[in-house]
mmCIF file of C-alpha atoms in Angstrom:
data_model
loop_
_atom_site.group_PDB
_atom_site.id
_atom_site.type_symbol
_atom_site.label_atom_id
_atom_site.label_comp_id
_atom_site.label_asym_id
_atom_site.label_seq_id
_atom_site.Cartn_x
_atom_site.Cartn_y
_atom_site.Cartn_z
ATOM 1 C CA UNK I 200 106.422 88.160 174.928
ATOM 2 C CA UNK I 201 104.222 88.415 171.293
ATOM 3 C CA UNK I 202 106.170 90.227 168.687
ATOM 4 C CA UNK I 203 105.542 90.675 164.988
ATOM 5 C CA UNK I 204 108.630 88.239 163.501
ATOM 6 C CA UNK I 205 109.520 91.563 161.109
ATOM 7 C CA UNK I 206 109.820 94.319 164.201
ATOM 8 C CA UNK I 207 113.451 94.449 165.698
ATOM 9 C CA UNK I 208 112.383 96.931 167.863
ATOM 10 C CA UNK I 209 109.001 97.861 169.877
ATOM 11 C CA UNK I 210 108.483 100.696 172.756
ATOM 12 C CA UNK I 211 105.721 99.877 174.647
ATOM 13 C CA UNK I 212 103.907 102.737 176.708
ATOM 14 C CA UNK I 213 107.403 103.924 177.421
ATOM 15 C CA UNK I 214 108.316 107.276 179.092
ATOM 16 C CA UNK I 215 111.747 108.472 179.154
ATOM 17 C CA UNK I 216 112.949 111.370 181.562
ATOM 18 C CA UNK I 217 114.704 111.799 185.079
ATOM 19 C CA UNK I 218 113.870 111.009 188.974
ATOM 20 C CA UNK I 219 115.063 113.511 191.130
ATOM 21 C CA UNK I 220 115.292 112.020 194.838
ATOM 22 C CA UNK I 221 113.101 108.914 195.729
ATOM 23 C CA UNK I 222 109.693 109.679 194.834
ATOM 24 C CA UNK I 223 109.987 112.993 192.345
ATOM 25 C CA UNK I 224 110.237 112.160 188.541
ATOM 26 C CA UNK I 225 110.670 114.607 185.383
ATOM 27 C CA UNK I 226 109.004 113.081 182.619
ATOM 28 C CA UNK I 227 109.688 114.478 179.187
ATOM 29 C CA UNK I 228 107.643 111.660 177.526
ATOM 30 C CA UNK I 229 105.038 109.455 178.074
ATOM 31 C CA UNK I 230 103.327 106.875 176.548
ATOM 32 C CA UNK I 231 106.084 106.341 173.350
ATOM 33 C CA UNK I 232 104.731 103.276 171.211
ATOM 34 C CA UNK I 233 107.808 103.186 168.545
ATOM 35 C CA UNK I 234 108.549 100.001 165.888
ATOM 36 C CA UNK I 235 111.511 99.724 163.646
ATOM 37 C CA UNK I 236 111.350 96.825 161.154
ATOM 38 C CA UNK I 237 113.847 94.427 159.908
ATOM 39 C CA UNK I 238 116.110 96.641 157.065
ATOM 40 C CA UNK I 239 115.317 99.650 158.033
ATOM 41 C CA UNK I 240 116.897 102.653 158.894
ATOM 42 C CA UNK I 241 115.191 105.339 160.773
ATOM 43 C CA UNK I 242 116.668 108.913 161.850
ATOM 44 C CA UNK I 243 115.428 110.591 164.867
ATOM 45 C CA UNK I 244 115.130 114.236 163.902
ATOM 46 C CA UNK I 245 114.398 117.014 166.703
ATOM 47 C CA UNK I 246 115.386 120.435 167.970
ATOM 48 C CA UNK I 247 118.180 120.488 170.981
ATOM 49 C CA UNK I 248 115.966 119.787 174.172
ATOM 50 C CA UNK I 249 113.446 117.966 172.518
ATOM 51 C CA UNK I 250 114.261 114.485 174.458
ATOM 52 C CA UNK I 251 116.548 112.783 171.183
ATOM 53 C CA UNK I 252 119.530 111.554 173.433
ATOM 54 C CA UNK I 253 117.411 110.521 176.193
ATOM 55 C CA UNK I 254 115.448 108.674 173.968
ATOM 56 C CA UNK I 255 117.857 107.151 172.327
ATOM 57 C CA UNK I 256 119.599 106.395 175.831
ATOM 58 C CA UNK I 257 116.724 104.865 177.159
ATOM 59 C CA UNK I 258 116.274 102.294 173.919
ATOM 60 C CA UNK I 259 119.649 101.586 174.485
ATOM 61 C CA UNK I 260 119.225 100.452 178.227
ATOM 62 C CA UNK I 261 121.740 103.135 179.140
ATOM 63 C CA UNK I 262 118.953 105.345 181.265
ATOM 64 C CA UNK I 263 115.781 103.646 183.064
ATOM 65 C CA UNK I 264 112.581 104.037 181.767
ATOM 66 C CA UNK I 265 110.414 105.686 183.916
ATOM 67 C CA UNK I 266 107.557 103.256 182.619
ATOM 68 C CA UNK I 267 107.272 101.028 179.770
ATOM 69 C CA UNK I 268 109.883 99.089 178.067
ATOM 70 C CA UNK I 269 111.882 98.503 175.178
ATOM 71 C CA UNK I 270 112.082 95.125 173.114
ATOM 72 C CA UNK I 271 114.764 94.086 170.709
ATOM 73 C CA UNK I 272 113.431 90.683 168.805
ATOM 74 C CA UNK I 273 111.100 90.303 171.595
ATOM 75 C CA UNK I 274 113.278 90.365 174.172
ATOM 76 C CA UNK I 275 113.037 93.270 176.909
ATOM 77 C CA UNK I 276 116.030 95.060 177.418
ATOM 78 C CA UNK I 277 115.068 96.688 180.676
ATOM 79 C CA UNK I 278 116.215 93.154 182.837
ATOM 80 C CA UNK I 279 119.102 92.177 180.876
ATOM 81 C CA UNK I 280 122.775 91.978 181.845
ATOM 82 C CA UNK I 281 125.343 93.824 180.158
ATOM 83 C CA UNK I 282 126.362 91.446 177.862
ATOM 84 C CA UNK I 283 122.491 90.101 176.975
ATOM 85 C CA UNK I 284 122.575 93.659 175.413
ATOM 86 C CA UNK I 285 125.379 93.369 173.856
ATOM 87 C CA UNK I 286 124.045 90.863 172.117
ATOM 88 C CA UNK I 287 121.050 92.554 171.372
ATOM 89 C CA UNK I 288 122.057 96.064 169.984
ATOM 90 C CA UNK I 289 125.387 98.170 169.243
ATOM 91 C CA UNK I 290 126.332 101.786 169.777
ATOM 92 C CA UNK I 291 128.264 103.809 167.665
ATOM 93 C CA UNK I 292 128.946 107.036 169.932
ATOM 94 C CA UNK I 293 129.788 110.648 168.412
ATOM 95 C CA UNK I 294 132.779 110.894 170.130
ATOM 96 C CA UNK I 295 136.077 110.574 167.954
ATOM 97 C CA UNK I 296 138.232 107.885 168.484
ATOM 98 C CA UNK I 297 141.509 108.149 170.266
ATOM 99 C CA UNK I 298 143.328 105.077 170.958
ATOM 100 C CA UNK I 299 147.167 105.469 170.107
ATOM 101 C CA UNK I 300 148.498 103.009 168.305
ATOM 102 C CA UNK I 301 145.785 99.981 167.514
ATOM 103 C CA UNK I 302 145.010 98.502 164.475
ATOM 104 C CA UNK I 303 142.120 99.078 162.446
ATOM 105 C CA UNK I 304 141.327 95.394 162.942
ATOM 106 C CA UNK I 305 142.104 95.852 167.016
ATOM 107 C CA UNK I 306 139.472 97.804 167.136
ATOM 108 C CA UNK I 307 136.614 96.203 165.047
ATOM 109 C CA UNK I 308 137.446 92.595 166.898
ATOM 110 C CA UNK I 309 136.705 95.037 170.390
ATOM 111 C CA UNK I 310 132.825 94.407 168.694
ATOM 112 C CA UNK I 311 133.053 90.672 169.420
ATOM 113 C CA UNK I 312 133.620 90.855 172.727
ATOM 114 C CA UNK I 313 130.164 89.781 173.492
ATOM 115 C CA UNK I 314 130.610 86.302 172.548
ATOM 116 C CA UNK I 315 134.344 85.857 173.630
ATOM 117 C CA UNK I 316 135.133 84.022 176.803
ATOM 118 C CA UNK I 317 136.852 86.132 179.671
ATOM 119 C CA UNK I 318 139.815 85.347 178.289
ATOM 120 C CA UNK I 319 139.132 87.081 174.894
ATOM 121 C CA UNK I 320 140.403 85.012 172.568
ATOM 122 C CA UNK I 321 139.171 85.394 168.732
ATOM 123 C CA UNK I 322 137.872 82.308 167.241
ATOM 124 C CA UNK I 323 137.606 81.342 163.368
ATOM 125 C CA UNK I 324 133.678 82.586 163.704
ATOM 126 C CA UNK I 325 134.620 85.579 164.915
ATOM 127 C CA UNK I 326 137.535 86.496 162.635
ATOM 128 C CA UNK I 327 135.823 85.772 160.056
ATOM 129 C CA UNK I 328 132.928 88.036 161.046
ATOM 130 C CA UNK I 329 135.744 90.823 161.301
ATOM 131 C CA UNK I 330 136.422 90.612 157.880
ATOM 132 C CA UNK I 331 133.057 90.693 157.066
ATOM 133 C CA UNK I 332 132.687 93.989 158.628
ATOM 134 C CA UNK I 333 135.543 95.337 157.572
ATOM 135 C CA UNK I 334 134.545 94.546 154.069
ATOM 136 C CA UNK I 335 131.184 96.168 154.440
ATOM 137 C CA UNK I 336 132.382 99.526 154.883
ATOM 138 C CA UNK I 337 135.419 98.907 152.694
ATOM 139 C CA UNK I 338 138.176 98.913 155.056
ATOM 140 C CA UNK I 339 139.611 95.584 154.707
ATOM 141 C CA UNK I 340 142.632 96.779 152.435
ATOM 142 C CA UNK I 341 142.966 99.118 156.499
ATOM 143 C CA UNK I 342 143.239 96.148 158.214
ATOM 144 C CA UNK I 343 146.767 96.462 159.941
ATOM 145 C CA UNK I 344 146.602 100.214 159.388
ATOM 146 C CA UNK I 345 146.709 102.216 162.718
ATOM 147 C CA UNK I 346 143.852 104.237 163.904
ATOM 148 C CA UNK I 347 145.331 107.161 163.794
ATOM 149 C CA UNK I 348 146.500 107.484 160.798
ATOM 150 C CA UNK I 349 142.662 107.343 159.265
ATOM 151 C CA UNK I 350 140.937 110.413 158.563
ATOM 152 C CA UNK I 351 138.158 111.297 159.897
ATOM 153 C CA UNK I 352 135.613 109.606 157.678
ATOM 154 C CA UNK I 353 137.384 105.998 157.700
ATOM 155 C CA UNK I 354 137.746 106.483 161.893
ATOM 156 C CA UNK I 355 133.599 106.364 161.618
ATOM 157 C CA UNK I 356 133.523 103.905 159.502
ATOM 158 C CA UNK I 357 135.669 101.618 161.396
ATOM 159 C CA UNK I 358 133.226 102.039 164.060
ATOM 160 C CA UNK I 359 130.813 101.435 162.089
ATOM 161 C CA UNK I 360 132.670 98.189 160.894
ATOM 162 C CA UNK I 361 132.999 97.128 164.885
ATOM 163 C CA UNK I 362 128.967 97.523 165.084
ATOM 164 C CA UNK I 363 128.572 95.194 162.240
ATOM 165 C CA UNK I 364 130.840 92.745 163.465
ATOM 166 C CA UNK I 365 128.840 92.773 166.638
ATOM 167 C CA UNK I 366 125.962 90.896 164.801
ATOM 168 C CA UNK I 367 123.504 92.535 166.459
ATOM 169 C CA UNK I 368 119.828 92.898 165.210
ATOM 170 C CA UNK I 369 119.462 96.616 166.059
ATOM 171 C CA UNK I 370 122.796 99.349 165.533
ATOM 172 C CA UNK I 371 122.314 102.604 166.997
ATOM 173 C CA UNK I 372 124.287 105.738 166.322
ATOM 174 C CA UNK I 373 124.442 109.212 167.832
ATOM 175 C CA UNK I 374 124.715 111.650 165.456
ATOM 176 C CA UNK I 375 127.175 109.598 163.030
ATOM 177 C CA UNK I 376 128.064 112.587 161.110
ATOM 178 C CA UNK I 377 129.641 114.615 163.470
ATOM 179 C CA UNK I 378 132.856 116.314 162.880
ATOM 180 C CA UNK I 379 132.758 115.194 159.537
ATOM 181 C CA UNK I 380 133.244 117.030 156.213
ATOM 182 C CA UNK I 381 130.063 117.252 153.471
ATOM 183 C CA UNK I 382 131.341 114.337 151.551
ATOM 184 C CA UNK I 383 132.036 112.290 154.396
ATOM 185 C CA UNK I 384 128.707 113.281 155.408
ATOM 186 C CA UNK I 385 126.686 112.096 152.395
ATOM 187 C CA UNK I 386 128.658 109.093 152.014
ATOM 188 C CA UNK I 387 128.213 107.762 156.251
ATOM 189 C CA UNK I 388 124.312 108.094 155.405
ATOM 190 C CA UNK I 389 124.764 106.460 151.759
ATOM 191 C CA UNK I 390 126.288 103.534 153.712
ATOM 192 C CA UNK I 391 123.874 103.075 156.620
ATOM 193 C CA UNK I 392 121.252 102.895 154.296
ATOM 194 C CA UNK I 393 122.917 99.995 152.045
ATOM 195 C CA UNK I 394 123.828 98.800 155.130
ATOM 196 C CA UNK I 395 120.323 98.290 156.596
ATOM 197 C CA UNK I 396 118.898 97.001 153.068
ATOM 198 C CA UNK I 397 122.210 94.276 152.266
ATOM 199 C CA UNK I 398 122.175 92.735 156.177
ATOM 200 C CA UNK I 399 118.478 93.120 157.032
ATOM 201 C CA UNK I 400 119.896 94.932 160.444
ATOM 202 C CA UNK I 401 117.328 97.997 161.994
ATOM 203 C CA UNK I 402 119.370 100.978 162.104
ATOM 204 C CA UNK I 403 118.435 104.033 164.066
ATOM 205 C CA UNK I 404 120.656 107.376 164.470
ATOM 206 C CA UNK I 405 119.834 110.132 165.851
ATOM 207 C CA UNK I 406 121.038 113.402 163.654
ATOM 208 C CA UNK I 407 121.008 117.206 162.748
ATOM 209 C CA UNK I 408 121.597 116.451 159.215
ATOM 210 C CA UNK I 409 117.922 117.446 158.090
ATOM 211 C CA UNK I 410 118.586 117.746 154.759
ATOM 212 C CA UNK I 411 120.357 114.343 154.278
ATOM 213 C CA UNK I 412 118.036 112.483 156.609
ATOM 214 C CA UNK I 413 114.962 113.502 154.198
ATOM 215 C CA UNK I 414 116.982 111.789 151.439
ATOM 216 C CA UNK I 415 118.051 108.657 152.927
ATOM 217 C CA UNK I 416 115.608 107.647 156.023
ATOM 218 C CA UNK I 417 113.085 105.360 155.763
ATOM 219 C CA UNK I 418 111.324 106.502 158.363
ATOM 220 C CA UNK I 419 111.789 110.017 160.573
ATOM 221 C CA UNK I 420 110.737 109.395 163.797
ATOM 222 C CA UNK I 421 110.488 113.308 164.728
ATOM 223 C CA UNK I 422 110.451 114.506 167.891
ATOM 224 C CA UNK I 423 109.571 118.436 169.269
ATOM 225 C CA UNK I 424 109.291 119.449 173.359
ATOM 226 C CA UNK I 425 106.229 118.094 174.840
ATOM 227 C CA UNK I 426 104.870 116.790 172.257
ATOM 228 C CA UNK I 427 104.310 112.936 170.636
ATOM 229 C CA UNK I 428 106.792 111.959 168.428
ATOM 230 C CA UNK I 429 105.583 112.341 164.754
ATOM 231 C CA UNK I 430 106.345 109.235 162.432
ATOM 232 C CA UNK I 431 106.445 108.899 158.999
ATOM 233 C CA UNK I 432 107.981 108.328 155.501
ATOM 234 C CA UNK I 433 110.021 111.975 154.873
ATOM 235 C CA UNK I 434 107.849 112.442 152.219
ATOM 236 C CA UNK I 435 104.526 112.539 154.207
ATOM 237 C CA UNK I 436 106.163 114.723 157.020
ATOM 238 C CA UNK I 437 107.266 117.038 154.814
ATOM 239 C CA UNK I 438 103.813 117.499 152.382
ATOM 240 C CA UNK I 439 101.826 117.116 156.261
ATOM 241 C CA UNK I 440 103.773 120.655 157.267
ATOM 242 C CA UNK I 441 104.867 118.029 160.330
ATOM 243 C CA UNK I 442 108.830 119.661 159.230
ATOM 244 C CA UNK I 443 107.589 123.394 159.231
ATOM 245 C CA UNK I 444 105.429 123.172 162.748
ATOM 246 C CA UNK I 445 108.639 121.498 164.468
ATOM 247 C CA UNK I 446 111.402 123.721 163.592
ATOM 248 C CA UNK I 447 109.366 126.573 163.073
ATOM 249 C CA UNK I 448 111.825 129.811 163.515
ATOM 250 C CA UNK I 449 111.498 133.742 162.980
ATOM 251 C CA UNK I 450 115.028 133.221 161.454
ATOM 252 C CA UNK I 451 114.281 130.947 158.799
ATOM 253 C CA UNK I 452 111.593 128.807 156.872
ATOM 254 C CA UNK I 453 111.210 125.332 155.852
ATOM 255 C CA UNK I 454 110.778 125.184 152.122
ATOM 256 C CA UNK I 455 108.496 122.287 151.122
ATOM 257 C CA UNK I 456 109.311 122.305 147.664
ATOM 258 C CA UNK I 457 113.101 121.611 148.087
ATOM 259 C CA UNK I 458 113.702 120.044 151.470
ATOM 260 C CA UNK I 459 115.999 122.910 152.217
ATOM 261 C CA UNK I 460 115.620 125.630 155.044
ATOM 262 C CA UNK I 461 115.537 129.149 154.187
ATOM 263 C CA UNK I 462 116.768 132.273 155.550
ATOM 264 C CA UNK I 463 114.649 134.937 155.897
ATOM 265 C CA UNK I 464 115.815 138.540 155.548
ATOM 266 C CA UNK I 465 114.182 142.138 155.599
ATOM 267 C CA UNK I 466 112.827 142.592 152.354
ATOM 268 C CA UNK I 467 113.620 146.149 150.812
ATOM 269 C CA UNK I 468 111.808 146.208 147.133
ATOM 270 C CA UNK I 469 110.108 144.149 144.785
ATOM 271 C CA UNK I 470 111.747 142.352 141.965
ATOM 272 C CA UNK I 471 110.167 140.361 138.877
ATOM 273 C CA UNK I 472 111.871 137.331 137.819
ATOM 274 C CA UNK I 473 111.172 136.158 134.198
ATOM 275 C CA UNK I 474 112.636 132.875 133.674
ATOM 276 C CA UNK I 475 113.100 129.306 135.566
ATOM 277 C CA UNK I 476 114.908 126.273 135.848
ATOM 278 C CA UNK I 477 118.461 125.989 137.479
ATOM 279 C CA UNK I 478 119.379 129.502 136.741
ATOM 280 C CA UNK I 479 115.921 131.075 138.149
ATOM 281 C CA UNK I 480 116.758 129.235 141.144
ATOM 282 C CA UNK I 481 119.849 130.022 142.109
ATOM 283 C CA UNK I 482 118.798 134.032 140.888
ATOM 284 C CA UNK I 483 116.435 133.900 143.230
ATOM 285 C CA UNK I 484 118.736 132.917 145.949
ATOM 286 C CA UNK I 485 121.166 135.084 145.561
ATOM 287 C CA UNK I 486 118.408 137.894 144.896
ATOM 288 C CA UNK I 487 116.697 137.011 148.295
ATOM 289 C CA UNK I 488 120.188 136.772 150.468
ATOM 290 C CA UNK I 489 120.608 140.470 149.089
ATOM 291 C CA UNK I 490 117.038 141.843 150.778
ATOM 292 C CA UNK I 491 114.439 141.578 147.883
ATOM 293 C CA UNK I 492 111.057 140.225 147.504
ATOM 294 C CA UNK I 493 111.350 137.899 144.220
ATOM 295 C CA UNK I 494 108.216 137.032 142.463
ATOM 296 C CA UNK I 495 106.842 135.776 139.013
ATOM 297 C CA UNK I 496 104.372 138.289 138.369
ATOM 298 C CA UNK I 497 104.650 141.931 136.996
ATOM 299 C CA UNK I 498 106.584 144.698 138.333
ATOM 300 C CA UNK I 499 106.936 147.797 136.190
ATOM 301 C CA UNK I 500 109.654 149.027 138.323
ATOM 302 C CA UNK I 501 112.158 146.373 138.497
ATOM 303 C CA UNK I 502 112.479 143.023 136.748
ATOM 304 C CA UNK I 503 115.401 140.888 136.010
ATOM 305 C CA UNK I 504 115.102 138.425 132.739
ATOM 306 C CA UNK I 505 117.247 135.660 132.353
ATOM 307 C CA UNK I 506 118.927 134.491 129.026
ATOM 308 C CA UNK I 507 119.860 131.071 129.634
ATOM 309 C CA UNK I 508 121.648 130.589 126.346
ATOM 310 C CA UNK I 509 123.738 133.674 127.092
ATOM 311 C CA UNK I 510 123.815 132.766 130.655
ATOM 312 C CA UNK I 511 123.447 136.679 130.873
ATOM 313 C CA UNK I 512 120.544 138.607 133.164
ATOM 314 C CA UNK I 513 119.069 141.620 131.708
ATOM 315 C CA UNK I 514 118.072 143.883 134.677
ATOM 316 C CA UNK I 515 115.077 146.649 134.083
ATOM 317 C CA UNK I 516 115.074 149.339 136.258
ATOM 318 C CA UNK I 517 112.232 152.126 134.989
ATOM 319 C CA UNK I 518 112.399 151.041 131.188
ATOM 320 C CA UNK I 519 116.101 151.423 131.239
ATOM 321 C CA UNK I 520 117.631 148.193 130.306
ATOM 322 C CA UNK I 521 121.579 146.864 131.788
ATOM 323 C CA UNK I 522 123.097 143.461 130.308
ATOM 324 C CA UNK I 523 125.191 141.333 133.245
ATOM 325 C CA UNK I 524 127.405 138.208 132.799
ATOM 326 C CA UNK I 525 127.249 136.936 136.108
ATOM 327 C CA UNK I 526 124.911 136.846 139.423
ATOM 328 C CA UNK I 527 128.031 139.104 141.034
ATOM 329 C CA UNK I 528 127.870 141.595 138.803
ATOM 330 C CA UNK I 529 124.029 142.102 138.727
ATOM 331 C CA UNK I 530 123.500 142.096 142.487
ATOM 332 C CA UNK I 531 126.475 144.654 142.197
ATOM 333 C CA UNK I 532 124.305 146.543 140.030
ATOM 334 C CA UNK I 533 121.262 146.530 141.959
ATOM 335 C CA UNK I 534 123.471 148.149 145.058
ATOM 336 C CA UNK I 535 124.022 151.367 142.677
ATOM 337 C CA UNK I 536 120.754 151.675 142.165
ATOM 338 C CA UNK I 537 119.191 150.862 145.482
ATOM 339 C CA UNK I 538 121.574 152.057 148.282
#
């Protein structure tokens, strides 16, 4: 089987979806021609029913293709025994970890299973591969620790650890970020991505964490109902208006100029805003939460003027002028005089 030496992973003419009885299929995708190079780390973005899990199920060799198949190093997964696959690619799952009283290092040694004869016993190779793992996601110090007295955050990353000391070419992960708290969150992603660049592994996850995927991904393979999967640097798919068409909403907007999604709400009067930078922005947020159309150009009515090296807001309402010392007390302001 001809592979490019740098792809870890190829889909060829693959379609993922269901058979129901003998002869009836559902087919949610067809023809899915995917690549994910060596140190790289790609996040499958999509709405809920857009296809991600079976997707990433059928990479995975959990589900059948219903055509097509997936390679790993040039090797088809679709004929391969458990452990082949094993061998081939790791899963880190979503769900959290719940396994009494093991060790830290109980459960990343679980990852060498693969190469272990039935009996299971750990040889130099492979404890020293532990370490390396454990190392990696800076755990080793955890070692003898018991699972459950982790938090949250080191629990994924001694999964993460048990992946990596799996030594396989391709990780996957299902939503890694799960259940975890903003920090956590930022510093999972900030990890995966070292992780792919220091150890030359592909790394794909599947996630809802738009914002952070735009800022760590190298590639967003993106994914909407009956539709091709988009594919591109986060970059492109956001200037292409590929991240506005797919989670296009009445109940928000995609904001191309900050990666961020907005909320829309019923706008109730027009205000000027005179002045920019940090402060503008987060004025015009709070200002738009509260109902009103913010703009840049000239409203006799109302206008708000910021004095950055005050840090006070001047608010005009009809020529008459008010002086507030905080974002609370000027939306407060604005209630008197509009409700």
């Amino acid at each position: 089987m001809k592979t490019e030496k740098n792809n870890i992973l190829e889909t060829k003419d693959l379609s993922i979806g269901y058979k129901q009885g003998k002869k009836k299929e559902l087919c949610l995708l067809s023809d899915i021609n995917l690549t994910i190079h060596r140190g790289e780390m790609v996040c499958l973005l999509g709405p809920n029913g857009a296809g991600k899990s079976t997707l990433m199920r059928t990479i995975a060799g959990i589900q059948t293709p219903l055509a097509g198949y997936t390679l790993v190093e040039g090797t088809p997964i679709k004929d391969r025994n458990f452990k082949e696959i094993a061998q081939l690619l790791s899963i880190v799952l979503t769900e959290r970890i719940d396994v009494g009283n093991l060790t830290v290092y109980h459960i990343v040694s679980l990852g060498r299973h693969p190469y272990t004869s039935w009996m299971g016993k750990l040889s130099q190779q492979d404890n020293d591969k532990i370490k390396w793992a454990l190392e990696q996601v800076g755990l080793l110090h955890y070692a003898n620790h018991f699972v459950n007295q982790l938090s949250d955050g080191e629990r994924q990353r001694v999964l993460i650890a048990k992946a990596l000391a799996q030594d396989t070419p391709l990780i996957m992960l299902d939503e890694p970020t799960a259940h975890l708290d903003l920090p956590n969150r930022v510093e999972i992603m900030r990890l995966l991505h070292r992780l792919a660049r220091e150890t030359n592994k592909a790394i794909l996850l599947s996630t809802h964490e738009l914002d952070l995927a735009l800022q760590a991904a190298d590639l967003i393979w993106l994914m909407a109902l009956n539709q091709p999967i988009k594919v591109g640097a986060p970059e492109d798919l956001v200037l292409n208006g590929s991240m506005e068409e797919t989670f296009h909403n009445k109940s928000f907007n995609f904001d191309r100029k900050t990666g961020n999604f907005i909320m829309n709400y019923q706008k109730k009067q027009n205000i000027q805003l005179i002045g920019n930078d940090v402060m503008g922005f987060w004025t015009q947020r709070a200002l738009s939460r509260e109902g009103y159309s913010v703009t840049c150009e000239e409203v006799k009515t109302c206008k708000v003027i910021l004095k950055e090296e005050k840090m006070n807001w001047e608010l005009v309402i009809n020529g008459h002028t008010s002086t507030c010392n905080s974002i609370k007390a000027l939306l407060s302001l604005l209630r008197k005089n509009y409700e």
